[in-house]
Coordinates of N, CA and C in Angstrom, one line a residue:
M1221 N -15.1 -5.1 -1.4 CA -14.4 -6.0 -0.6 C -13.3 -6.7 -1.5
L1222 N -12.2 -6.9 -0.8 CA -11.0 -7.7 -1.4 C -11.0 -9.1 -0.8
T1223 N -10.9 -10.1 -1.7 CA -10.8 -11.5 -1.3 C -9.5 -12.1 -1.9
V1224 N -8.6 -12.4 -1.1 CA -7.3 -13.1 -1.5 C -7.4 -14.5 -1.1
N1225 N -7.4 -15.4 -2.1 CA -7.7 -16.8 -1.9 C -6.6 -17.8 -2.3
N1226 N -5.8 -18.2 -1.3 CA -4.8 -19.2 -1.6 C -3.8 -18.9 -2.7
I1227 N -3.3 -17.6 -2.6 CA -2.4 -17.2 -3.7 C -0.9 -17.5 -3.4
S1228 N -0.2 -17.9 -4.4 CA 1.2 -18.2 -4.3 C 1.9 -17.5 -5.5
K1229 N 3.2 -17.2 -5.4 CA 3.9 -16.6 -6.5 C 5.3 -17.3 -6.5
V1230 N 5.6 -17.9 -7.7 CA 6.9 -18.6 -7.8 C 7.7 -17.9 -8.9
F1231 N 8.9 -17.5 -8.6 CA 9.8 -16.9 -9.6 C 10.8 -18.0 -10.0
S1232 N 11.0 -18.2 -11.3 CA 11.8 -19.3 -11.8 C 13.0 -18.8 -12.5
S1233 N 14.2 -19.4 -12.3 CA 15.4 -19.2 -13.1 C 15.9 -20.5 -13.6
K1234 N 17.0 -20.5 -14.3 CA 17.6 -21.7 -14.8 C 18.1 -22.6 -13.7
K1235 N 18.5 -22.0 -12.6 CA 19.1 -22.7 -11.5 C 18.1 -23.2 -10.4
K1236 N 17.1 -22.3 -10.1 CA 16.2 -22.7 -9.0 C 14.9 -22.0 -9.2
Q1237 N 13.9 -22.4 -8.3 CA 12.7 -21.7 -8.2 C 12.6 -21.1 -6.8
I1238 N 12.0 -19.9 -6.7 CA 11.8 -19.2 -5.4 C 10.3 -18.9 -5.2
K1239 N 9.8 -19.4 -4.1 CA 8.4 -19.2 -3.8 C 8.3 -18.0 -2.9
A1240 N 8.0 -16.8 -3.5 CA 8.0 -15.6 -2.8 C 6.8 -15.4 -1.9
V1241 N 5.7 -16.0 -2.4 CA 4.4 -15.9 -1.6 C 3.9 -17.3 -1.6
N1242 N 3.4 -17.8 -0.5 CA 3.0 -19.2 -0.4 C 1.6 -19.4 0.3
D1243 N 0.6 -19.6 -0.6 CA -0.7 -20.0 -0.1 C -1.3 -19.0 0.9
V1244 N -1.4 -17.8 0.5 CA -1.9 -16.7 1.4 C -3.3 -16.4 1.1
S1245 N -4.1 -16.3 2.2 CA -5.5 -15.9 2.1 C -5.9 -14.9 3.1
F1246 N -6.8 -14.0 2.8 CA -7.4 -13.0 3.7 C -8.4 -12.2 3.0
K1247 N -9.2 -11.5 3.8 CA -10.3 -10.6 3.3 C -10.1 -9.2 3.8
L1248 N -10.6 -8.2 3.1 CA -10.6 -6.8 3.5 C -11.9 -6.2 3.1
N1249 N -12.6 -5.6 4.1 CA -13.9 -5.0 3.9 C -13.8 -3.5 3.5
S1250 N -14.8 -3.0 3.0 CA -14.8 -1.5 2.7 C -14.6 -0.7 3.9
G1251 N -13.8 0.3 3.8 CA -13.5 1.2 4.9 C -12.5 0.6 6.0
E1252 N -12.0 -0.6 5.7 CA -11.0 -1.2 6.7 C -9.6 -0.8 6.3
I1253 N -8.7 -0.8 7.3 CA -7.3 -0.6 7.0 C -6.6 -1.9 7.5
L1254 N -5.8 -2.5 6.6 CA -5.1 -3.7 6.9 C -3.6 -3.4 6.9
G1255 N -2.9 -3.8 7.9 CA -1.5 -3.6 8.0 C -0.8 -4.9 7.7
I1256 N 0.3 -4.8 6.9 CA 1.1 -6.0 6.5 C 2.5 -5.7 7.0
V1257 N 3.0 -6.6 7.9 CA 4.4 -6.5 8.4 C 5.2 -7.8 8.1
G1258 N 6.5 -7.7 8.2 CA 7.4 -8.8 8.0 C 8.8 -8.3 7.7
P1259 N 9.8 -9.2 7.8 CA 11.1 -8.8 7.5 C 11.4 -8.6 6.0
N1260 N 12.5 -8.0 5.7 CA 12.9 -7.9 4.3 C 12.9 -9.3 3.6
G1261 N 12.3 -9.4 2.4 CA 12.3 -10.7 1.8 C 11.1 -11.6 2.2
A1262 N 10.2 -11.1 3.0 CA 9.0 -11.9 3.5 C 8.0 -12.1 2.4
G1263 N 8.0 -11.3 1.3 CA 7.0 -11.4 0.3 C 6.0 -10.3 0.3
K1264 N 6.2 -9.2 1.1 CA 5.2 -8.2 1.2 C 5.0 -7.4 -0.1
S1265 N 6.1 -7.0 -0.7 CA 6.0 -6.2 -2.0 C 5.4 -7.1 -3.1
T1266 N 5.8 -8.3 -3.2 CA 5.3 -9.2 -4.2 C 3.8 -9.4 -4.0
L1267 N 3.4 -9.6 -2.8 CA 1.9 -9.7 -2.5 C 1.2 -8.5 -2.9
L1268 N 1.7 -7.3 -2.6 CA 1.0 -6.0 -3.0 C 0.9 -5.9 -4.5
R1269 N 2.0 -6.3 -5.2 CA 2.0 -6.1 -6.6 C 1.0 -7.1 -7.3
M1270 N 0.8 -8.2 -6.7 CA -0.3 -9.2 -7.2 C -1.7 -8.6 -6.9
I1271 N -1.9 -8.0 -5.7 CA -3.2 -7.4 -5.5 C -3.4 -6.2 -6.4
A1272 N -2.4 -5.5 -6.7 CA -2.5 -4.3 -7.6 C -2.6 -4.7 -9.1
S1273 N -2.6 -6.0 -9.4 CA -2.7 -6.5 -10.8 C -1.5 -6.1 -11.6
L1274 N -0.3 -5.9 -11.0 CA 0.9 -5.6 -11.7 C 1.6 -6.9 -12.1
T1275 N 1.3 -8.0 -11.4 CA 1.8 -9.3 -11.7 C 0.7 -10.3 -11.2
L1276 N 0.6 -11.4 -11.9 CA -0.4 -12.4 -11.6 C 0.2 -13.5 -10.6
P1277 N -0.7 -14.0 -9.8 CA -0.3 -15.1 -8.9 C 0.0 -16.4 -9.8
T1278 N 0.9 -17.2 -9.3 CA 1.1 -18.5 -10.0 C 0.0 -19.4 -9.7
E1279 N -0.5 -19.3 -8.5 CA -1.7 -20.1 -8.0 C -2.6 -19.2 -7.2
G1280 N -3.9 -19.6 -7.2 CA -4.9 -18.9 -6.4 C -5.5 -17.7 -7.1
T1281 N -6.5 -17.0 -6.4 CA -7.2 -16.0 -7.1 C -7.3 -14.8 -6.1
I1282 N -7.5 -13.6 -6.8 CA -7.8 -12.3 -6.1 C -9.0 -11.7 -6.7
K1283 N -10.0 -11.3 -5.8 CA -11.2 -10.7 -6.3 C -11.4 -9.3 -5.6
I1284 N -11.8 -8.3 -6.4 CA -12.2 -7.0 -5.8 C -13.6 -6.8 -6.2
N1285 N -14.5 -6.7 -5.2 CA -15.9 -6.5 -5.5 C -16.4 -7.6 -6.4
N1286 N -16.0 -8.8 -6.1 CA -16.4 -10.0 -6.9 C -15.9 -10.1 -8.3
N1287 N -15.0 -9.3 -8.7 CA -14.3 -9.4 -10.0 C -12.9 -9.8 -9.8
Y1288 N -12.5 -10.8 -10.6 CA -11.2 -11.4 -10.6 C -10.2 -10.4 -11.2
T1289 N -9.0 -10.3 -10.5 CA -8.0 -9.4 -11.0 C -7.3 -10.0 -12.2
S1290 N -6.7 -9.1 -13.0 CA -6.0 -9.5 -14.2 C -5.1 -8.3 -14.6
T1291 N -3.9 -8.6 -15.2 CA -3.1 -7.6 -15.6 C -3.6 -6.9 -16.9
H1292 N -4.6 -7.5 -17.5 CA -5.2 -6.9 -18.7 C -6.6 -6.3 -18.5
N1293 N -7.1 -6.4 -17.3 CA -8.5 -6.0 -17.0 C -8.5 -4.5 -16.5
R1294 N -8.8 -3.6 -17.4 CA -8.7 -2.2 -17.1 C -9.8 -1.8 -16.0
G1295 N -10.9 -2.4 -16.1 CA -11.9 -2.2 -15.1 C -11.5 -2.4 -13.7
I1296 N -10.8 -3.6 -13.5 CA -10.2 -3.9 -12.2 C -9.1 -2.9 -11.8
K1297 N -8.3 -2.5 -12.7 CA -7.2 -1.6 -12.4 C -7.7 -0.2 -12.0
D1298 N -8.9 0.1 -12.5 CA -9.5 1.4 -12.1 C -10.1 1.3 -10.7
D1299 N -10.2 0.1 -10.1 CA -10.6 0.0 -8.8 C -9.5 0.1 -7.8
I1300 N -8.2 0.1 -8.3 CA -7.1 0.0 -7.4 C -6.2 1.3 -7.6
G1301 N -5.7 1.8 -6.4 CA -4.7 2.8 -6.4 C -3.5 2.2 -5.7
Y1302 N -2.3 2.4 -6.3 CA -1.1 1.7 -5.8 C 0.0 2.8 -5.7
V1303 N 0.5 3.0 -4.5 CA 1.5 3.9 -4.2 C 2.7 3.2 -3.5
A1304 N 3.8 3.1 -4.3 CA 5.0 2.3 -3.8 C 6.1 3.3 -3.6
V1305 N 7.1 2.8 -2.8 CA 8.3 3.6 -2.5 C 9.0 4.1 -3.8
E1306 N 8.9 3.2 -4.8 CA 9.6 3.6 -6.1 C 8.7 4.3 -7.1
T1307 N 7.5 4.7 -6.7 CA 6.6 5.3 -7.6 C 7.3 6.5 -8.2
G1308 N 7.3 6.6 -9.5 CA 8.0 7.6 -10.3 C 7.3 8.9 -10.3
L1309 N 8.0 10.0 -9.9 CA 7.5 11.4 -10.1 C 8.3 12.1 -11.1
Y1310 N 7.7 12.9 -12.0 CA 8.5 13.6 -13.0 C 8.9 14.9 -12.5
G1311 N 10.1 15.0 -12.1 CA 10.6 16.2 -11.4 C 10.5 17.5 -12.3
S1312 N 10.6 17.4 -13.6 CA 10.6 18.5 -14.4 C 9.1 19.1 -14.6
M1313 N 8.1 18.4 -14.1 CA 6.7 18.8 -14.2 C 6.3 19.5 -12.9
T1314 N 5.3 20.4 -13.0 CA 4.7 20.9 -11.8 C 3.8 19.8 -11.3
S1315 N 3.4 19.9 -10.0 CA 2.4 18.9 -9.4 C 1.2 18.8 -10.3
F1316 N 0.7 20.0 -10.7 CA -0.6 20.0 -11.5 C -0.3 19.3 -12.8
E1317 N 0.8 19.6 -13.5 CA 1.0 19.0 -14.8 C 1.1 17.5 -14.7
F1318 N 1.8 17.0 -13.6 CA 2.0 15.6 -13.4 C 0.6 14.9 -13.2
L1319 N -0.2 15.5 -12.3 CA -1.5 14.9 -12.0 C -2.5 15.0 -13.2
Y1320 N -2.4 16.1 -13.9 CA -3.2 16.3 -15.1 C -2.9 15.2 -16.1
Y1321 N -1.7 15.0 -16.3 CA -1.3 13.9 -17.3 C -1.9 12.6 -17.0
F1322 N -1.8 12.2 -15.7 CA -2.3 10.9 -15.3 C -3.9 10.9 -15.2
G1323 N -4.4 12.1 -15.0 CA -5.9 12.2 -15.0 C -6.4 11.9 -16.4
R1324 N -5.7 12.4 -17.4 CA -6.1 12.2 -18.8 C -5.9 10.7 -19.2
V1325 N -4.8 10.1 -18.7 CA -4.5 8.7 -18.9 C -5.7 7.9 -18.4
H1326 N -6.3 8.3 -17.3 CA -7.4 7.6 -16.7 C -8.7 7.9 -17.4
G1327 N -8.7 8.8 -18.4 CA -9.9 9.0 -19.2 C -10.7 10.2 -18.8
Y1328 N -10.2 11.1 -17.9 CA -10.9 12.3 -17.6 C -10.8 13.3 -18.7
G1329 N -11.8 14.1 -18.9 CA -11.8 15.2 -19.8 C -11.0 16.3 -19.1
K1330 N -10.8 17.4 -19.8 CA -10.0 18.5 -19.3 C -10.6 19.1 -18.0
K1331 N -11.8 19.4 -18.1 CA -12.5 20.0 -16.9 C -12.6 19.1 -15.8
E1332 N -12.9 17.8 -16.1 CA -13.0 16.8 -15.1 C -11.7 16.5 -14.4
A1333 N -10.6 16.5 -15.1 CA -9.3 16.3 -14.6 C -8.9 17.5 -13.7
F1334 N -9.2 18.7 -14.1 CA -8.9 19.9 -13.3 C -9.7 19.9 -12.0
N1335 N -11.0 19.5 -12.1 CA -11.8 19.5 -10.9 C -11.3 18.4 -9.9
R1336 N -10.9 17.3 -10.4 CA -10.5 16.2 -9.5 C -9.1 16.6 -8.9
I1337 N -8.2 17.2 -9.6 CA -7.0 17.6 -9.0 C -7.2 18.7 -8.0
T1338 N -8.1 19.6 -8.2 CA -8.4 20.6 -7.2 C -8.9 20.0 -6.0
E1339 N -9.8 19.1 -6.1 CA -10.4 18.4 -5.0 C -9.3 17.6 -4.2
L1340 N -8.4 17.0 -4.8 CA -7.4 16.2 -4.1 C -6.4 17.2 -3.4
A1341 N -6.1 18.3 -4.1 CA -5.2 19.3 -3.5 C -5.7 19.8 -2.2
S1342 N -7.0 20.0 -2.2 CA -7.7 20.5 -1.0 C -7.7 19.4 0.1
L1343 N -8.1 18.2 -0.3 CA -8.1 17.0 0.6 C -6.8 16.8 1.3
L1344 N -5.7 16.8 0.5 CA -4.4 16.4 0.9 C -3.5 17.7 1.3
D1345 N -4.1 18.8 1.2 CA -3.5 20.1 1.6 C -2.2 20.4 0.9
F1346 N -2.2 20.4 -0.4 CA -1.1 20.8 -1.2 C -1.4 21.9 -2.2
D1347 N -2.5 22.6 -2.0 CA -3.0 23.6 -2.9 C -1.9 24.6 -3.3
Y1348 N -1.1 25.0 -2.3 CA -0.1 26.0 -2.6 C 1.0 25.5 -3.5
Y1349 N 1.2 24.2 -3.5 CA 2.3 23.6 -4.3 C 1.9 23.0 -5.7
L1350 N 0.7 23.3 -6.1 CA 0.2 22.7 -7.3 C 1.0 23.1 -8.5
Y1351 N 1.4 24.4 -8.5 CA 2.1 24.9 -9.7 C 3.6 25.1 -9.5
K1352 N 4.1 24.3 -8.5 CA 5.6 24.3 -8.3 C 6.2 23.0 -8.9
K1353 N 7.4 23.1 -9.3 CA 8.0 21.9 -9.9 C 8.2 20.8 -8.8
I1354 N 8.0 19.6 -9.2 CA 8.1 18.5 -8.2 C 9.5 18.3 -7.7
S1355 N 10.5 18.6 -8.5 CA 11.9 18.5 -8.1 C 12.2 19.5 -7.0
H1356 N 11.4 20.5 -6.8 CA 11.6 21.5 -5.7 C 10.9 21.2 -4.4
L1357 N 10.1 20.2 -4.4 CA 9.3 19.8 -3.3 C 10.0 19.0 -2.2
S1358 N 9.6 19.1 -1.0 CA 10.1 18.3 0.1 C 9.7 16.8 -0.1
T1359 N 10.4 15.9 0.6 CA 10.1 14.5 0.5 C 8.6 14.2 0.9
G1360 N 8.2 14.9 2.0 CA 6.8 14.7 2.5 C 5.8 15.2 1.5
M1361 N 6.1 16.3 0.8 CA 5.1 16.9 -0.2 C 5.1 15.9 -1.4
K1362 N 6.3 15.4 -1.8 CA 6.3 14.5 -2.9 C 5.4 13.2 -2.6
Q1363 N 5.5 12.8 -1.3 CA 4.7 11.6 -1.0 C 3.2 12.0 -1.1
K1364 N 2.8 13.2 -0.8 CA 1.4 13.6 -1.0 C 1.0 13.6 -2.4
I1365 N 1.9 14.0 -3.3 CA 1.6 14.0 -4.7 C 1.5 12.5 -5.2
S1366 N 2.3 11.6 -4.7 CA 2.2 10.2 -5.0 C 0.9 9.6 -4.6
I1367 N 0.4 10.0 -3.4 CA -0.9 9.5 -2.9 C -2.0 10.1 -3.8
A1368 N -1.9 11.4 -4.1 CA -2.9 12.0 -5.0 C -3.0 11.2 -6.3
R1369 N -1.8 10.9 -6.9 CA -1.8 10.1 -8.1 C -2.6 8.8 -7.9
G1370 N -2.4 8.1 -6.8 CA -3.0 6.9 -6.5 C -4.5 7.0 -6.3
L1371 N -5.0 8.2 -6.0 CA -6.4 8.5 -5.7 C -7.1 9.1 -6.9
L1372 N -6.4 9.5 -7.9 CA -7.0 10.3 -9.0 C -8.3 9.7 -9.5
H1373 N -8.3 8.4 -9.7 CA -9.4 7.7 -10.4 C -10.4 7.1 -9.4
K1374 N -10.4 7.6 -8.2 CA -11.3 7.2 -7.1 C -11.4 5.7 -6.9
P1375 N -10.3 5.1 -6.6 CA -10.2 3.6 -6.4 C -11.0 3.2 -5.2
H1376 N -11.5 2.0 -5.2 CA -12.1 1.4 -4.0 C -11.1 0.9 -3.1
L1377 N -9.9 0.5 -3.6 CA -8.8 -0.1 -2.8 C -7.5 0.7 -3.0
L1378 N -6.9 1.2 -1.9 CA -5.7 1.9 -2.0 C -4.6 1.1 -1.3
I1379 N -3.5 0.9 -2.1 CA -2.4 0.1 -1.6 C -1.2 1.0 -1.3
L1380 N -0.7 1.0 -0.1 CA 0.4 1.9 0.3 C 1.6 1.1 0.8
D1381 N 2.7 1.1 0.0 CA 3.9 0.4 0.4 C 4.8 1.3 1.1
E1382 N 5.0 1.1 2.4 CA 5.9 2.0 3.2 C 5.6 3.5 3.1
P1383 N 4.3 3.9 3.3 CA 3.9 5.3 3.0 C 4.6 6.4 3.8
T1384 N 5.2 6.0 5.0 CA 5.8 7.0 5.9 C 7.3 6.8 6.0
N1385 N 7.8 5.8 5.2 CA 9.3 5.5 5.3 C 10.1 6.6 4.8
G1386 N 11.1 7.1 5.6 CA 12.0 8.1 5.2 C 11.4 9.5 5.4
L1387 N 10.2 9.7 5.9 CA 9.6 11.0 6.2 C 10.0 11.5 7.5
D1388 N 10.1 12.8 7.7 CA 10.3 13.4 9.0 C 9.0 13.3 9.8
I1389 N 9.1 13.6 11.1 CA 8.0 13.4 12.0 C 6.7 14.2 11.5
I1390 N 6.9 15.4 11.1 CA 5.8 16.2 10.7 C 5.1 15.7 9.4
A1391 N 6.0 15.4 8.4 CA 5.5 14.8 7.1 C 4.8 13.5 7.4
A1392 N 5.3 12.6 8.2 CA 4.7 11.3 8.5 C 3.3 11.5 9.2
Y1393 N 3.3 12.5 10.1 CA 2.0 12.8 10.7 C 0.9 13.2 9.7
Y1394 N 1.3 14.0 8.8 CA 0.3 14.5 7.8 C -0.2 13.4 6.9
V1395 N 0.8 12.5 6.5 CA 0.4 11.3 5.7 C -0.6 10.4 6.4
R1396 N -0.3 10.2 7.7 CA -1.3 9.4 8.5 C -2.6 10.1 8.6
E1397 N -2.7 11.4 8.8 CA -4.0 12.1 8.8 C -4.7 11.9 7.5
I1398 N -4.0 11.9 6.4 CA -4.6 11.7 5.1 C -5.2 10.3 5.0
I1399 N -4.5 9.3 5.5 CA -5.0 7.9 5.5 C -6.3 7.8 6.4
K1400 N -6.3 8.5 7.5 CA -7.5 8.5 8.4 C -8.7 9.1 7.6
K1401 N -8.5 10.2 6.9 CA -9.5 10.8 6.1 C -10.1 9.9 5.1
L1402 N -9.2 9.2 4.4 CA -9.6 8.2 3.4 C -10.4 7.1 3.9
K1403 N -10.1 6.6 5.1 CA -10.9 5.6 5.7 C -12.4 6.0 5.9
Q1404 N -12.6 7.3 6.2 CA -13.9 7.8 6.4 C -14.7 7.8 5.1
T1405 N -14.1 7.8 4.0 CA -14.8 7.7 2.7 C -15.1 6.3 2.2
Q1406 N -14.8 5.3 3.1 CA -15.1 3.9 2.9 C -14.1 3.3 1.9
T1407 N -13.0 4.0 1.7 CA -11.9 3.4 0.9 C -11.2 2.3 1.7
S1408 N -11.0 1.1 1.1 CA -10.3 0.1 1.7 C -8.8 0.3 1.5
I1409 N -8.0 0.1 2.6 CA -6.6 0.5 2.5 C -5.7 -0.6 3.0
I1410 N -4.6 -0.9 2.3 CA -3.6 -1.8 2.7 C -2.3 -1.1 2.9
I1411 N -1.7 -1.2 4.1 CA -0.4 -0.5 4.4 C 0.6 -1.6 4.7
S1412 N 1.7 -1.6 3.9 CA 2.9 -2.4 4.3 C 3.8 -1.4 5.1
T1413 N 4.2 -1.8 6.3 CA 5.0 -0.9 7.1 C 5.7 -1.7 8.2
H1414 N 6.7 -1.1 8.8 CA 7.4 -1.6 10.0 C 7.3 -0.6 11.1
I1415 N 6.5 0.4 10.9 CA 6.5 1.5 11.9 C 5.2 1.4 12.8
I1416 N 5.4 1.3 14.1 CA 4.3 1.0 15.0 C 3.2 2.1 15.0
T1417 N 3.6 3.3 14.7 CA 2.6 4.4 14.7 C 1.6 4.1 13.5
D1418 N 2.2 3.6 12.4 CA 1.3 3.3 11.2 C 0.4 2.1 11.6
I1419 N 1.0 1.1 12.3 CA 0.2 -0.1 12.6 C -1.0 0.3 13.5
K1420 N -0.9 1.3 14.4 CA -1.9 1.7 15.3 C -3.2 2.2 14.5
M1421 N -3.0 2.7 13.3 CA -4.1 3.1 12.4 C -4.9 2.0 11.9
C1422 N -4.3 0.8 11.8 CA -4.9 -0.3 11.1 C -6.0 -1.0 12.0
D1423 N -7.0 -1.5 11.3 CA -8.0 -2.3 12.0 C -7.5 -3.7 12.3
R1424 N -6.8 -4.3 11.3 CA -6.3 -5.6 11.4 C -4.8 -5.7 10.9
L1425 N -4.1 -6.7 11.4 CA -2.7 -6.9 11.0 C -2.4 -8.3 10.6
I1426 N -1.6 -8.4 9.6 CA -1.1 -9.8 9.2 C 0.4 -9.7 9.2
V1427 N 1.0 -10.8 9.5 CA 2.5 -11.0 9.5 C 2.9 -12.0 8.5
L1428 N 3.8 -11.6 7.6 CA 4.4 -12.5 6.6 C 5.8 -12.9 7.0
N1429 N 6.2 -14.1 6.8 CA 7.5 -14.6 7.0 C 7.9 -15.6 6.0
K1430 N 8.9 -15.4 5.2 CA 9.3 -16.4 4.2 C 8.2 -16.7 3.2
G1431 N 7.4 -15.7 2.9 CA 6.3 -15.9 2.0 C 5.0 -16.5 2.6
N1432 N 5.0 -16.8 3.8 CA 3.9 -17.4 4.5 C 3.1 -16.4 5.4
L1433 N 1.8 -16.5 5.4 CA 1.1 -15.7 6.4 C 1.1 -16.5 7.7
V1434 N 1.8 -15.9 8.7 CA 2.0 -16.7 9.9 C 1.2 -16.1 11.1
Y1435 N 0.5 -15.0 10.9 CA -0.3 -14.4 12.0 C -1.3 -13.4 11.4
E1436 N -2.5 -13.4 12.0 CA -3.5 -12.5 11.6 C -4.4 -12.2 12.8
S1437 N -4.6 -10.9 13.1 CA -5.3 -10.5 14.3 C -5.8 -9.1 14.2
N1438 N -6.8 -8.8 15.1 CA -7.2 -7.4 15.4 C -6.1 -6.6 15.9
T1439 N -5.8 -5.4 15.4 CA -4.7 -4.6 15.8 C -4.7 -4.3 17.3
M1440 N -5.8 -4.1 17.9 CA -5.9 -3.8 19.4 C -5.4 -5.0 20.2
D1441 N -5.7 -6.2 19.7 CA -5.2 -7.4 20.4 C -3.7 -7.4 20.4
V1442 N -3.1 -7.0 19.3 CA -1.6 -7.0 19.1 C -1.0 -6.0 20.1
I1443 N -1.6 -4.8 20.1 CA -1.1 -3.8 21.0 C -1.2 -4.1 22.5
N1444 N -2.3 -4.8 22.8 CA -2.5 -5.2 24.2 C -1.7 -6.4 24.6
N1445 N -1.3 -7.2 23.7 CA -0.6 -8.5 24.1 C 0.9 -8.4 23.8
Y1446 N 1.4 -7.4 23.1 CA 2.9 -7.4 22.8 C 3.4 -6.0 23.0
N1447 N 4.6 -5.9 23.5 CA 5.3 -4.6 23.8 C 5.8 -4.0 22.5
S1448 N 6.1 -4.7 21.5 CA 6.6 -4.2 20.3 C 6.4 -5.1 19.1
L1449 N 6.6 -4.6 17.9 CA 6.5 -5.5 16.7 C 7.5 -6.6 16.7
E1450 N 8.7 -6.3 17.3 CA 9.8 -7.3 17.4 C 9.3 -8.4 18.3
D1451 N 8.7 -8.1 19.4 CA 8.2 -9.2 20.3 C 7.1 -10.1 19.5
L1452 N 6.2 -9.4 18.8 CA 5.2 -10.2 18.0 C 5.9 -11.1 17.0
F1453 N 6.9 -10.5 16.3 CA 7.5 -11.2 15.2 C 8.3 -12.5 15.7
F1454 N 9.0 -12.3 16.8 CA 9.8 -13.4 17.3 C 8.9 -14.5 17.9
D1455 N 7.7 -14.1 18.4 CA 6.8 -15.0 19.0 C 6.1 -15.9 17.9
V1456 N 5.6 -15.2 16.8 CA 4.8 -15.9 15.8 C 5.7 -16.7 14.8
T1457 N 7.0 -16.3 14.7 CA 7.9 -17.0 13.8 C 8.7 -18.0 14.5
R1458 N 8.7 -18.0 15.8 CA 9.5 -18.9 16.6 C 11.0 -18.8 16.5
Y1459 N 11.4 -17.6 16.1 CA 12.8 -17.3 16.0 C 13.3 -17.2 17.5
N1460 N 14.5 -17.7 17.7 CA 15.2 -17.5 19.0 C 16.1 -16.3 18.8
K1461 N 15.7 -15.1 19.3 CA 16.4 -13.9 19.1 C 17.8 -13.9 19.8
N1462 N 17.9 -14.6 20.9 CA 19.1 -14.7 21.6 C 20.2 -15.4 20.8
V1463 N 19.8 -16.5 20.1 CA 20.7 -17.2 19.3 C 21.1 -16.4 18.1
K1464 N 20.2 -15.7 17.5 CA 20.4 -14.8 16.3 C 21.4 -13.7 16.7
M1465 N 21.4 -13.3 18.0 CA 22.3 -12.2 18.4 C 23.6 -12.7 18.9
G1466 N 23.7 -14.0 18.9 CA 25.0 -14.6 19.4 C 25.1 -14.6 20.9
M1467 N 24.0 -14.7 21.6 CA 24.0 -14.6 23.0 C 23.8 -16.0 23.6

């Protein structure tokens, strides 16, 4: 279980302070998928990076399975898989070489790393591409390799920042099927997205705006009560979309 309790993040410069995330709290159970939506600058990526222990909150606490997160706690980091848009892939390596390298970083022996990579290649359906250079792969296949990297160490929590962004229809479909498979293994999943098809996979949804959590609900309630994410956003943030459009 993930417990986020009253976390805030402040970035300071000589001229001003920016509160990127403000007093956010929520929980996520094993096997649940949580969707996070909001406009650019809402604090989504900062929130995900704090949950992933890549940066610490200025205030508040984050616990995974009752253990507090820390940038220095290797045990906690082994509980988390993080796949971001900017996740680096080494184009000069084959998919196998890339995953094997990170498998060894996570402490796997040679045979254990090989077996885990083979298992993931089968699960994510990229067996045929294991020994091809990453630079030669399609965008969708590269995203599969990124997800495999995030899953190498069998994390309890997988964080996906815009997992289908920029993918064609077929590649996005396969990434969603992967996410559904992972849910069946009781992996907890957080998805940051603005795509309604991604949202429909989620059990619950939260909306961030200007660093604040302004809405949280069961996803089916959202689908039943709103025609689009835009309608939801304008309702819960109280924006006047006609004024913003100059109407």
